[in-house]
mmCIF file of C-alpha atoms in Angstrom:
data_model
loop_
_atom_site.group_PDB
_atom_site.id
_atom_site.type_symbol
_atom_site.label_atom_id
_atom_site.label_comp_id
_atom_site.label_asym_id
_atom_site.label_seq_id
_atom_site.Cartn_x
_atom_site.Cartn_y
_atom_site.Cartn_z
ATOM 1 C CA MET A 20 -43.546 0.780 17.639
ATOM 2 C CA ILE A 21 -45.634 0.544 20.818
ATOM 3 C CA ASP A 22 -44.145 2.511 23.705
ATOM 4 C CA THR A 23 -42.967 0.563 26.743
ATOM 5 C CA TYR A 24 -45.401 2.259 29.088
ATOM 6 C CA THR A 25 -48.504 2.843 26.997
ATOM 7 C CA GLY A 26 -50.498 1.658 24.045
ATOM 8 C CA ILE A 27 -49.709 4.845 22.118
ATOM 9 C CA GLU A 28 -48.072 3.919 18.836
ATOM 10 C CA THR A 29 -45.049 5.846 17.636
ATOM 11 C CA ASP A 30 -42.591 5.443 14.786
ATOM 12 C CA ALA A 31 -39.278 6.877 15.956
ATOM 13 C CA THR A 32 -37.757 6.518 12.480
ATOM 14 C CA ALA A 33 -40.370 8.658 10.763
ATOM 15 C CA SER A 34 -39.403 12.052 9.439
ATOM 16 C CA GLY A 35 -42.825 13.540 10.036
ATOM 17 C CA PRO A 36 -46.406 12.815 11.120
ATOM 18 C CA VAL A 37 -47.782 9.373 10.302
ATOM 19 C CA ALA A 38 -51.399 9.888 11.347
ATOM 20 C CA GLY A 39 -52.320 12.898 9.245
ATOM 21 C CA ARG A 40 -51.747 16.615 9.482
ATOM 22 C CA ALA A 41 -49.930 17.817 12.582
ATOM 23 C CA PRO A 42 -52.234 20.082 14.600
ATOM 24 C CA ARG A 43 -51.677 23.740 15.309
ATOM 25 C CA VAL A 44 -50.019 23.529 18.712
ATOM 26 C CA LEU A 45 -49.672 25.893 21.658
ATOM 27 C CA GLN A 46 -46.842 25.048 24.052
ATOM 28 C CA VAL A 47 -47.143 26.609 27.502
ATOM 29 C CA LEU A 48 -44.346 27.230 30.016
ATOM 30 C CA PRO A 49 -43.378 29.912 32.559
ATOM 31 C CA SER A 50 -40.585 31.613 30.613
ATOM 32 C CA LEU A 51 -38.093 31.177 27.802
ATOM 33 C CA ALA A 52 -34.866 31.455 29.763
ATOM 34 C CA ALA A 53 -31.934 29.179 28.932
ATOM 35 C CA GLY A 54 -32.971 25.939 30.659
ATOM 36 C CA GLY A 55 -33.554 22.444 29.326
ATOM 37 C CA VAL A 56 -37.355 22.686 29.378
ATOM 38 C CA GLU A 57 -37.203 25.943 27.454
ATOM 39 C CA ARG A 58 -34.691 24.619 24.932
ATOM 40 C CA THR A 59 -36.879 21.575 24.317
ATOM 41 C CA ALA A 60 -39.911 23.787 23.670
ATOM 42 C CA VAL A 61 -37.943 25.690 21.032
ATOM 43 C CA ASP A 62 -36.663 22.463 19.451
ATOM 44 C CA VAL A 63 -40.176 21.009 19.168
ATOM 45 C CA ALA A 64 -41.447 24.317 17.769
ATOM 46 C CA ALA A 65 -38.707 24.180 15.132
ATOM 47 C CA GLY A 66 -39.754 20.649 14.195
ATOM 48 C CA LEU A 67 -43.373 21.692 13.833
ATOM 49 C CA VAL A 68 -42.457 24.699 11.723
ATOM 50 C CA ALA A 69 -40.365 22.428 9.497
ATOM 51 C CA GLN A 70 -43.543 20.382 8.921
ATOM 52 C CA GLY A 71 -45.351 23.533 7.796
ATOM 53 C CA VAL A 72 -47.350 23.854 11.013
ATOM 54 C CA GLU A 73 -48.099 27.295 12.436
ATOM 55 C CA THR A 74 -46.648 27.033 15.932
ATOM 56 C CA PHE A 75 -47.095 29.038 19.127
ATOM 57 C CA VAL A 76 -45.361 29.193 22.501
ATOM 58 C CA ALA A 77 -46.842 31.131 25.435
ATOM 59 C CA SER A 78 -44.609 32.326 28.272
ATOM 60 C CA GLU A 79 -43.461 35.428 30.113
ATOM 61 C CA GLY A 80 -40.509 35.714 27.698
ATOM 62 C CA GLY A 81 -36.736 35.432 28.001
ATOM 63 C CA ARG A 82 -33.587 35.168 25.935
ATOM 64 C CA LEU A 83 -34.851 32.230 23.864
ATOM 65 C CA VAL A 84 -37.743 34.250 22.415
ATOM 66 C CA HIS A 85 -35.290 35.458 19.769
ATOM 67 C CA ASP A 86 -34.375 31.869 18.878
ATOM 68 C CA LEU A 87 -38.046 30.894 18.763
ATOM 69 C CA GLU A 88 -39.040 33.698 16.425
ATOM 70 C CA LYS A 89 -35.947 33.149 14.288
ATOM 71 C CA ILE A 90 -37.170 29.669 13.341
ATOM 72 C CA GLY A 91 -40.611 30.994 12.419
ATOM 73 C CA ALA A 92 -42.700 30.212 15.499
ATOM 74 C CA LYS A 93 -44.802 32.810 17.299
ATOM 75 C CA HIS A 94 -44.418 33.851 20.922
ATOM 76 C CA LEU A 95 -47.395 34.924 23.023
ATOM 77 C CA THR A 96 -46.386 36.929 26.081
ATOM 78 C CA LEU A 97 -48.561 35.919 29.033
ATOM 79 C CA PRO A 98 -47.937 36.035 32.829
ATOM 80 C CA LEU A 99 -47.533 32.259 33.134
ATOM 81 C CA ALA A 100 -44.721 32.082 35.708
ATOM 82 C CA THR A 101 -47.090 32.966 38.542
ATOM 83 C CA LYS A 102 -47.946 30.432 41.253
ATOM 84 C CA ASN A 103 -50.633 32.678 42.734
ATOM 85 C CA PRO A 104 -53.887 30.660 42.520
ATOM 86 C CA PHE A 105 -55.957 33.726 41.656
ATOM 87 C CA ARG A 106 -53.619 34.657 38.794
ATOM 88 C CA ILE A 107 -53.534 31.051 37.626
ATOM 89 C CA ARG A 108 -57.319 31.199 37.411
ATOM 90 C CA ARG A 109 -57.118 34.462 35.470
ATOM 91 C CA ASN A 110 -54.707 32.819 33.030
ATOM 92 C CA ILE A 111 -57.375 30.296 32.055
ATOM 93 C CA GLU A 112 -59.323 32.999 30.255
ATOM 94 C CA ARG A 113 -56.160 34.485 28.749
ATOM 95 C CA LEU A 114 -55.245 31.117 27.303
ATOM 96 C CA ARG A 115 -58.783 30.507 26.032
ATOM 97 C CA GLU A 116 -58.644 33.843 24.229
ATOM 98 C CA ALA A 117 -55.293 32.881 22.677
ATOM 99 C CA ILE A 118 -56.643 29.473 21.631
ATOM 100 C CA ARG A 119 -59.620 31.030 19.877
ATOM 101 C CA ALA A 120 -57.640 33.886 18.345
ATOM 102 C CA HIS A 121 -55.024 31.617 16.777
ATOM 103 C CA GLY A 122 -57.057 28.521 15.979
ATOM 104 C CA ILE A 123 -55.092 26.307 18.368
ATOM 105 C CA GLU A 124 -55.951 22.593 18.117
ATOM 106 C CA LEU A 125 -53.781 21.078 20.865
ATOM 107 C CA VAL A 126 -52.215 22.429 24.080
ATOM 108 C CA HIS A 127 -48.919 21.121 25.445
ATOM 109 C CA ALA A 128 -47.867 22.181 28.966
ATOM 110 C CA ARG A 129 -44.240 21.877 30.090
ATOM 111 C CA SER A 130 -44.396 23.174 33.668
ATOM 112 C CA ARG A 131 -46.710 22.841 36.648
ATOM 113 C CA ALA A 132 -48.136 26.291 37.392
ATOM 114 C CA PRO A 133 -49.099 27.116 33.796
ATOM 115 C CA ALA A 134 -50.291 23.532 33.305
ATOM 116 C CA TRP A 135 -53.173 24.140 35.713
ATOM 117 C CA SER A 136 -54.385 27.044 33.586
ATOM 118 C CA ALA A 137 -53.617 25.254 30.335
ATOM 119 C CA ARG A 138 -55.595 22.120 31.189
ATOM 120 C CA ALA A 139 -58.653 24.131 32.198
ATOM 121 C CA ALA A 140 -58.433 26.187 29.005
ATOM 122 C CA ALA A 141 -57.947 23.116 26.810
ATOM 123 C CA ARG A 142 -60.872 21.314 28.427
ATOM 124 C CA ALA A 143 -63.118 24.355 28.060
ATOM 125 C CA GLU A 144 -62.261 24.561 24.358
ATOM 126 C CA GLY A 145 -62.528 20.805 23.783
ATOM 127 C CA LEU A 146 -58.855 20.343 22.865
ATOM 128 C CA PRO A 147 -56.370 17.545 23.566
ATOM 129 C CA PHE A 148 -54.007 18.342 26.429
ATOM 130 C CA VAL A 149 -50.431 17.024 26.562
ATOM 131 C CA THR A 150 -47.903 17.350 29.365
ATOM 132 C CA THR A 151 -44.179 16.723 29.564
ATOM 133 C CA TYR A 152 -43.139 15.435 32.973
ATOM 134 C CA ALA A 153 -39.590 16.760 33.051
ATOM 135 C CA GLY A 154 -38.460 16.535 36.674
ATOM 136 C CA THR A 155 -38.849 14.645 39.923
ATOM 137 C CA TYR A 156 -40.464 17.692 41.611
ATOM 138 C CA ASN A 157 -40.116 17.879 45.380
ATOM 139 C CA GLU A 158 -42.977 16.910 47.683
ATOM 140 C CA ASP A 159 -42.032 18.753 50.862
ATOM 141 C CA PHE A 160 -45.582 19.322 52.081
ATOM 142 C CA PRO A 161 -48.774 17.228 51.811
ATOM 143 C CA LEU A 162 -50.489 19.173 49.037
ATOM 144 C CA LYS A 163 -47.412 19.214 46.825
ATOM 145 C CA ARG A 164 -48.099 15.816 45.284
ATOM 146 C CA ARG A 165 -51.522 17.022 44.177
ATOM 147 C CA TYR A 166 -49.953 20.180 42.755
ATOM 148 C CA ASN A 167 -47.335 18.121 40.902
ATOM 149 C CA GLY A 168 -50.030 15.725 39.708
ATOM 150 C CA ILE A 169 -51.165 18.114 36.999
ATOM 151 C CA MET A 170 -48.141 16.954 35.001
ATOM 152 C CA ALA A 171 -49.518 13.391 35.044
ATOM 153 C CA ALA A 172 -52.997 14.526 33.981
ATOM 154 C CA GLY A 173 -52.526 14.965 30.238
ATOM 155 C CA ASP A 174 -54.308 12.966 27.563
ATOM 156 C CA ALA A 175 -50.723 11.976 26.812
ATOM 157 C CA VAL A 176 -47.996 12.309 29.433
ATOM 158 C CA ILE A 177 -44.505 12.502 27.977
ATOM 159 C CA ALA A 178 -41.634 11.392 30.223
ATOM 160 C CA ASN A 179 -38.256 12.632 29.015
ATOM 161 C CA SER A 180 -36.406 9.526 30.249
ATOM 162 C CA HIS A 181 -37.180 6.045 31.538
ATOM 163 C CA PHE A 182 -36.037 7.255 34.955
ATOM 164 C CA ILE A 183 -38.853 9.822 34.914
ATOM 165 C CA ALA A 184 -41.353 7.331 33.510
ATOM 166 C CA ASP A 185 -40.659 5.029 36.467
ATOM 167 C CA HIS A 186 -40.978 7.999 38.815
ATOM 168 C CA VAL A 187 -44.381 8.950 37.366
ATOM 169 C CA LEU A 188 -45.719 5.405 37.566
ATOM 170 C CA ALA A 189 -44.620 5.074 41.191
ATOM 171 C CA ARG A 190 -46.535 8.216 42.180
ATOM 172 C CA TYR A 191 -49.401 8.294 39.684
ATOM 173 C CA PRO A 192 -50.106 4.710 38.550
ATOM 174 C CA GLU A 193 -53.357 5.906 36.984
ATOM 175 C CA ALA A 194 -51.261 7.558 34.253
ATOM 176 C CA ALA A 195 -49.972 4.204 32.954
ATOM 177 C CA GLY A 196 -52.225 4.087 29.904
ATOM 178 C CA ARG A 197 -51.326 7.637 28.885
ATOM 179 C CA LEU A 198 -47.589 7.635 29.597
ATOM 180 C CA VAL A 199 -45.047 7.581 26.781
ATOM 181 C CA THR A 200 -41.262 7.899 27.044
ATOM 182 C CA ILE A 201 -39.687 10.301 24.556
ATOM 183 C CA PRO A 202 -36.078 11.044 25.494
ATOM 184 C CA ARG A 203 -34.883 14.567 25.079
ATOM 185 C CA GLY A 204 -32.474 15.113 22.268
ATOM 186 C CA ILE A 205 -29.793 17.481 21.075
ATOM 187 C CA ASP A 206 -29.098 19.021 17.678
ATOM 188 C CA ILE A 207 -26.447 16.638 16.405
ATOM 189 C CA ASP A 208 -25.510 19.108 13.659
ATOM 190 C CA LEU A 209 -25.031 21.978 16.098
ATOM 191 C CA PHE A 210 -22.929 19.814 18.425
ATOM 192 C CA ASP A 211 -20.559 18.539 15.763
ATOM 193 C CA PRO A 212 -16.804 19.139 16.108
ATOM 194 C CA ALA A 213 -16.439 19.221 12.324
ATOM 195 C CA ARG A 214 -18.735 22.251 12.107
ATOM 196 C CA VAL A 215 -17.048 24.391 14.773
ATOM 197 C CA SER A 216 -14.570 26.838 13.279
ATOM 198 C CA GLN A 217 -11.266 27.698 14.893
ATOM 199 C CA GLU A 218 -12.418 31.318 14.998
ATOM 200 C CA ARG A 219 -15.376 30.400 17.222
ATOM 201 C CA VAL A 220 -13.150 28.445 19.589
ATOM 202 C CA ILE A 221 -10.668 31.297 19.820
ATOM 203 C CA ALA A 222 -13.472 33.777 20.517
ATOM 204 C CA VAL A 223 -14.671 31.779 23.538
ATOM 205 C CA ALA A 224 -11.112 31.267 24.806
ATOM 206 C CA LYS A 225 -10.443 35.012 24.624
ATOM 207 C CA ALA A 226 -13.744 35.909 26.309
ATOM 208 C CA TRP A 227 -12.883 33.598 29.211
ATOM 209 C CA ARG A 228 -9.212 34.668 29.321
ATOM 210 C CA MET A 229 -8.260 31.025 29.083
ATOM 211 C CA PRO A 230 -4.616 30.255 29.935
ATOM 212 C CA ASP A 231 -2.522 28.454 27.345
ATOM 213 C CA GLY A 232 -1.263 24.919 27.669
ATOM 214 C CA VAL A 233 -3.255 23.687 30.682
ATOM 215 C CA PRO A 234 -5.910 20.949 30.817
ATOM 216 C CA VAL A 235 -9.459 22.332 30.908
ATOM 217 C CA ILE A 236 -12.417 21.068 32.929
ATOM 218 C CA LEU A 237 -15.789 22.401 31.809
ATOM 219 C CA MET A 238 -18.960 22.366 33.892
ATOM 220 C CA PRO A 239 -22.037 23.762 32.126
ATOM 221 C CA GLY A 240 -25.340 24.251 33.968
ATOM 222 C CA ARG A 241 -27.355 26.966 35.621
ATOM 223 C CA LEU A 242 -26.014 28.058 38.992
ATOM 224 C CA THR A 243 -28.093 26.245 41.562
ATOM 225 C CA ARG A 244 -26.889 24.161 44.507
ATOM 226 C CA TRP A 245 -28.262 20.824 43.344
ATOM 227 C CA LYS A 246 -26.332 21.042 40.067
ATOM 228 C CA GLY A 247 -23.194 20.442 42.144
ATOM 229 C CA GLN A 248 -20.858 23.346 41.395
ATOM 230 C CA GLY A 249 -19.785 23.389 45.035
ATOM 231 C CA PHE A 250 -19.253 19.617 44.969
ATOM 232 C CA LEU A 251 -16.957 20.089 41.962
ATOM 233 C CA VAL A 252 -14.958 22.837 43.709
ATOM 234 C CA ASP A 253 -14.444 20.567 46.739
ATOM 235 C CA ALA A 254 -13.293 17.761 44.432
ATOM 236 C CA LEU A 255 -10.816 20.050 42.689
ATOM 237 C CA ALA A 256 -9.424 21.027 46.089
ATOM 238 C CA ALA A 257 -9.022 17.321 46.903
ATOM 239 C CA LEU A 258 -7.349 16.763 43.525
ATOM 240 C CA GLY A 259 -4.693 19.252 44.587
ATOM 241 C CA ARG A 260 -3.560 20.346 41.132
ATOM 242 C CA ARG A 261 -2.884 23.950 40.182
ATOM 243 C CA ASP A 262 -1.848 23.251 36.594
ATOM 244 C CA ILE A 263 -5.457 23.026 35.366
ATOM 245 C CA ALA A 264 -8.295 25.423 34.568
ATOM 246 C CA CYS A 265 -11.948 24.834 35.425
ATOM 247 C CA PHE A 266 -14.721 26.928 33.884
ATOM 248 C CA ILE A 267 -18.159 26.896 35.483
ATOM 249 C CA VAL A 268 -20.576 28.012 32.776
ATOM 250 C CA GLY A 269 -24.147 29.090 33.471
ATOM 251 C CA ASP A 270 -26.546 31.796 34.518
ATOM 252 C CA ASP A 271 -27.257 32.398 38.218
ATOM 253 C CA GLN A 272 -30.882 33.285 37.305
ATOM 254 C CA GLY A 273 -31.023 35.636 40.277
ATOM 255 C CA ARG A 274 -29.482 33.220 42.798
ATOM 256 C CA LYS A 275 -26.992 35.808 44.036
ATOM 257 C CA LYS A 276 -26.685 34.237 47.468
ATOM 258 C CA TYR A 277 -25.586 30.927 45.993
ATOM 259 C CA LEU A 278 -23.189 32.674 43.618
ATOM 260 C CA THR A 279 -21.600 34.425 46.603
ATOM 261 C CA GLU A 280 -21.336 31.120 48.498
ATOM 262 C CA LEU A 281 -19.651 29.530 45.516
ATOM 263 C CA GLU A 282 -17.164 32.385 45.180
ATOM 264 C CA ASP A 283 -16.421 32.131 48.912
ATOM 265 C CA LYS A 284 -15.790 28.391 48.570
ATOM 266 C CA ILE A 285 -13.364 28.995 45.708
ATOM 267 C CA ARG A 286 -11.459 31.514 47.849
ATOM 268 C CA HIS A 287 -11.544 29.216 50.878
ATOM 269 C CA HIS A 288 -9.802 26.478 48.872
ATOM 270 C CA ASP A 289 -7.399 29.002 47.320
ATOM 271 C CA LEU A 290 -8.591 28.022 43.849
ATOM 272 C CA GLY A 291 -8.971 31.518 42.440
ATOM 273 C CA GLY A 292 -6.318 30.779 39.842
ATOM 274 C CA VAL A 293 -7.970 27.489 38.875
ATOM 275 C CA VAL A 294 -11.759 27.928 38.934
ATOM 276 C CA ARG A 295 -13.615 30.667 37.096
ATOM 277 C CA ILE A 296 -17.349 31.329 36.932
ATOM 278 C CA VAL A 297 -17.978 32.732 33.462
ATOM 279 C CA GLY A 298 -21.786 33.070 33.234
ATOM 280 C CA HIS A 299 -23.969 32.245 30.265
ATOM 281 C CA CYS A 300 -22.371 31.103 27.008
ATOM 282 C CA ARG A 301 -24.217 31.310 23.694
ATOM 283 C CA ASP A 302 -21.742 29.107 21.806
ATOM 284 C CA MET A 303 -21.567 25.928 23.832
ATOM 285 C CA ALA A 304 -20.345 23.855 20.905
ATOM 286 C CA ALA A 305 -17.186 25.989 20.767
ATOM 287 C CA ALA A 306 -16.901 25.820 24.566
ATOM 288 C CA TYR A 307 -16.923 22.008 24.496
ATOM 289 C CA MET A 308 -14.101 22.080 21.957
ATOM 290 C CA LEU A 309 -11.914 23.722 24.615
ATOM 291 C CA ALA A 310 -12.605 21.040 27.214
ATOM 292 C CA ASP A 311 -10.423 18.074 28.102
ATOM 293 C CA VAL A 312 -13.061 16.829 30.555
ATOM 294 C CA VAL A 313 -16.742 17.749 30.968
ATOM 295 C CA ALA A 314 -18.187 17.488 34.474
ATOM 296 C CA ALA A 315 -21.848 16.931 35.353
ATOM 297 C CA PRO A 316 -21.742 16.484 39.161
ATOM 298 C CA SER A 317 -25.450 16.975 39.996
ATOM 299 C CA LEU A 318 -26.286 16.169 43.607
ATOM 300 C CA ASP A 319 -29.944 15.379 42.836
ATOM 301 C CA PRO A 320 -30.949 13.073 39.972
ATOM 302 C CA GLU A 321 -31.333 14.790 36.625
ATOM 303 C CA ALA A 322 -34.533 13.956 34.777
ATOM 304 C CA PHE A 323 -32.474 13.695 31.598
ATOM 305 C CA GLY A 324 -29.391 15.903 31.723
ATOM 306 C CA ARG A 325 -28.309 17.247 28.363
ATOM 307 C CA VAL A 326 -24.702 18.117 29.316
ATOM 308 C CA PRO A 327 -23.307 14.547 29.076
ATOM 309 C CA VAL A 328 -25.154 14.072 25.784
ATOM 310 C CA GLU A 329 -23.767 17.273 24.278
ATOM 311 C CA ALA A 330 -20.273 16.456 25.549
ATOM 312 C CA GLN A 331 -20.351 12.962 24.045
ATOM 313 C CA ALA A 332 -21.552 14.367 20.717
ATOM 314 C CA MET A 333 -18.500 16.643 20.807
ATOM 315 C CA GLY A 334 -16.249 13.656 21.555
ATOM 316 C CA ARG A 335 -15.359 14.763 25.090
ATOM 317 C CA PRO A 336 -14.944 12.400 28.073
ATOM 318 C CA VAL A 337 -17.537 12.918 30.785
ATOM 319 C CA VAL A 338 -17.420 12.660 34.564
ATOM 320 C CA ALA A 339 -20.916 12.549 36.061
ATOM 321 C CA THR A 340 -22.857 11.404 39.084
ATOM 322 C CA ASP A 341 -24.325 7.926 39.094
ATOM 323 C CA HIS A 342 -28.057 8.508 39.223
ATOM 324 C CA GLY A 343 -31.108 9.690 37.281
ATOM 325 C CA GLY A 344 -31.066 10.214 33.553
ATOM 326 C CA PHE A 345 -27.268 10.163 33.366
ATOM 327 C CA ARG A 346 -27.335 6.375 33.685
ATOM 328 C CA GLU A 347 -29.332 6.153 30.455
ATOM 329 C CA THR A 348 -27.341 8.501 28.256
ATOM 330 C CA VAL A 349 -23.704 7.476 28.849
ATOM 331 C CA ILE A 350 -21.789 4.226 28.571
ATOM 332 C CA PRO A 351 -20.145 3.861 32.005
ATOM 333 C CA GLY A 352 -16.458 3.157 31.845
ATOM 334 C CA GLU A 353 -16.339 3.912 28.122
ATOM 335 C CA THR A 354 -17.771 7.359 27.322
ATOM 336 C CA ALA A 355 -18.098 8.470 30.942
ATOM 337 C CA LEU A 356 -16.987 7.795 34.487
ATOM 338 C CA LEU A 357 -19.808 7.763 37.032
ATOM 339 C CA VAL A 358 -19.316 8.529 40.728
ATOM 340 C CA PRO A 359 -21.692 8.514 43.702
ATOM 341 C CA PRO A 360 -23.307 11.907 44.312
ATOM 342 C CA GLY A 361 -21.469 13.842 47.006
ATOM 343 C CA ASP A 362 -18.382 11.578 46.940
ATOM 344 C CA VAL A 363 -15.667 14.238 46.821
ATOM 345 C CA GLN A 364 -12.732 11.817 46.646
ATOM 346 C CA GLY A 365 -14.505 9.715 44.030
ATOM 347 C CA LEU A 366 -15.120 12.759 41.842
ATOM 348 C CA ALA A 367 -11.527 13.913 42.262
ATOM 349 C CA GLN A 368 -10.199 10.503 41.207
ATOM 350 C CA ALA A 369 -12.559 10.329 38.219
ATOM 351 C CA ILE A 370 -11.417 13.773 37.035
ATOM 352 C CA LYS A 371 -7.786 12.660 37.410
ATOM 353 C CA ALA A 372 -8.462 9.510 35.372
ATOM 354 C CA ALA A 373 -10.180 11.509 32.617
ATOM 355 C CA LEU A 374 -7.374 14.076 32.509
ATOM 356 C CA ASP A 375 -4.822 11.262 32.282
ATOM 357 C CA LEU A 376 -6.318 9.802 29.079
ATOM 358 C CA ASP A 377 -3.656 9.732 26.383
ATOM 359 C CA THR A 378 -4.099 11.021 22.845
ATOM 360 C CA ALA A 379 -4.881 7.606 21.393
ATOM 361 C CA ALA A 380 -7.607 6.968 23.976
ATOM 362 C CA ARG A 381 -9.205 10.353 23.295
ATOM 363 C CA GLN A 382 -9.093 9.817 19.544
ATOM 364 C CA SER A 383 -10.816 6.439 19.827
ATOM 365 C CA LEU A 384 -13.399 7.723 22.329
ATOM 366 C CA ALA A 385 -14.588 10.657 20.200
ATOM 367 C CA PRO A 386 -16.276 8.853 17.257
ATOM 368 C CA TYR A 387 -17.616 6.125 19.534
ATOM 369 C CA ALA A 388 -19.239 8.633 21.887
ATOM 370 C CA ARG A 389 -20.688 10.629 19.004
ATOM 371 C CA ALA A 390 -22.156 7.519 17.366
ATOM 372 C CA HIS A 391 -23.730 6.570 20.688
ATOM 373 C CA VAL A 392 -25.536 9.922 20.856
ATOM 374 C CA ALA A 393 -26.532 9.915 17.183
ATOM 375 C CA ALA A 394 -28.254 6.550 17.590
ATOM 376 C CA THR A 395 -30.857 7.768 20.098
ATOM 377 C CA TRP A 396 -30.430 11.157 21.703
ATOM 378 C CA THR A 397 -31.227 13.539 18.847
ATOM 379 C CA VAL A 398 -33.694 16.368 18.354
ATOM 380 C CA ASP A 399 -34.969 14.681 15.192
ATOM 381 C CA HIS A 400 -35.901 11.561 17.137
ATOM 382 C CA MET A 401 -37.568 13.606 19.911
ATOM 383 C CA VAL A 402 -39.498 15.866 17.538
ATOM 384 C CA ALA A 403 -40.747 13.073 15.266
ATOM 385 C CA SER A 404 -41.997 11.067 18.250
ATOM 386 C CA THR A 405 -43.671 14.124 19.790
ATOM 387 C CA ILE A 406 -45.449 15.066 16.570
ATOM 388 C CA GLU A 407 -46.737 11.527 16.248
ATOM 389 C CA ILE A 408 -48.271 11.742 19.721
ATOM 390 C CA TYR A 409 -49.989 14.960 18.661
ATOM 391 C CA CYS A 410 -51.356 13.286 15.539
ATOM 392 C CA GLN A 411 -52.551 10.224 17.444
ATOM 393 C CA LEU A 412 -54.533 12.441 19.818
ATOM 394 C CA MET A 413 -56.009 14.477 17.002
ATOM 395 C CA ALA A 414 -56.975 11.324 15.094
ATOM 396 C CA ARG A 415 -58.880 10.132 18.151
ATOM 397 C CA ARG A 416 -60.562 13.514 18.517
ATOM 398 C CA ARG A 417 -61.733 13.910 14.910
ATOM 399 C CA PRO A 418 -63.894 11.417 12.987
ATOM 400 C CA PRO A 419 -62.144 9.812 10.028
ATOM 401 C CA PRO A 420 -62.685 11.530 6.679
ATOM 402 C CA ALA A 421 -65.571 10.253 4.573
#
């Protein structure tokens, strides 16, 4: 098919490259912590490895390095999280050395600071350069738009949702001919209720000291103000119930001040017996199994937002804010209830409505929500489309075989 925003041809139903051998790819990002950008890099690496392609990811490291190496990709540890312009310049040569040492044929940047080094290195080595534009990126001072613009400067610019594609076109219309929308996806086999054992569910419940017999609200997401943890706590206070349990799941990533503010808010509302902050969870599929409602109350628009997609795949009702990528991935009024961002009473009422769903409604929602996700929002779809972009660029770069 021809993508909505560009003349680049992709075949989303293909199981592998359609334009020849997939190139040896280097993905570049600041670190491999547990965020969506990082998870996507690992997923694409896994898809490349499955195609028999030697695959590399360069970053400063993090907990997902283990996952990356487990699937057979190689990690190159480089100081790519820096925003210091002198260090960014130094990283150009580091990346050029890595490109030459490992026979890299295409460079794919997933974040702004390392993208500046990566583009210069790719250009110097004569390689195609791909970017994934994965956020709205703030523009709080005049030079910020130019800084952000590196993500619209690839030979192909991948937007991870139509919301982001529209955002890119509004700010960088010159990218129109290079822009392609490839939605992020989840591992539909990993997030499958039928594959989650009772033992795994019990292990998470014990680790969180989950009370028996009360409805559970789950909010996954790294601890940062715009994700809306505080908004959720205010809504739970407005809801006024004490016969529920809410688990806020995610890493603070060093944001200790915000963590303290959140704990203070919980105490202020006297919700210590209701709301618990449990940190990072490595078995989110089991965690979703414990949830009666999954909340995604982001205050700023999510570029994509994997939480509602994962929750739907697990057959759980979702309450989310009505903006950004969430509008694309849920079916409002059927698989999810959407509320205006910052509307405390609206969020409280939506949570109440989701908690009040009877058994029959939940049983009918689960397969419908899962089928909705399986139709579009899968890793297989994302990886196949991404590999095809790689192959299209390489086909343009190399002359056809004699």
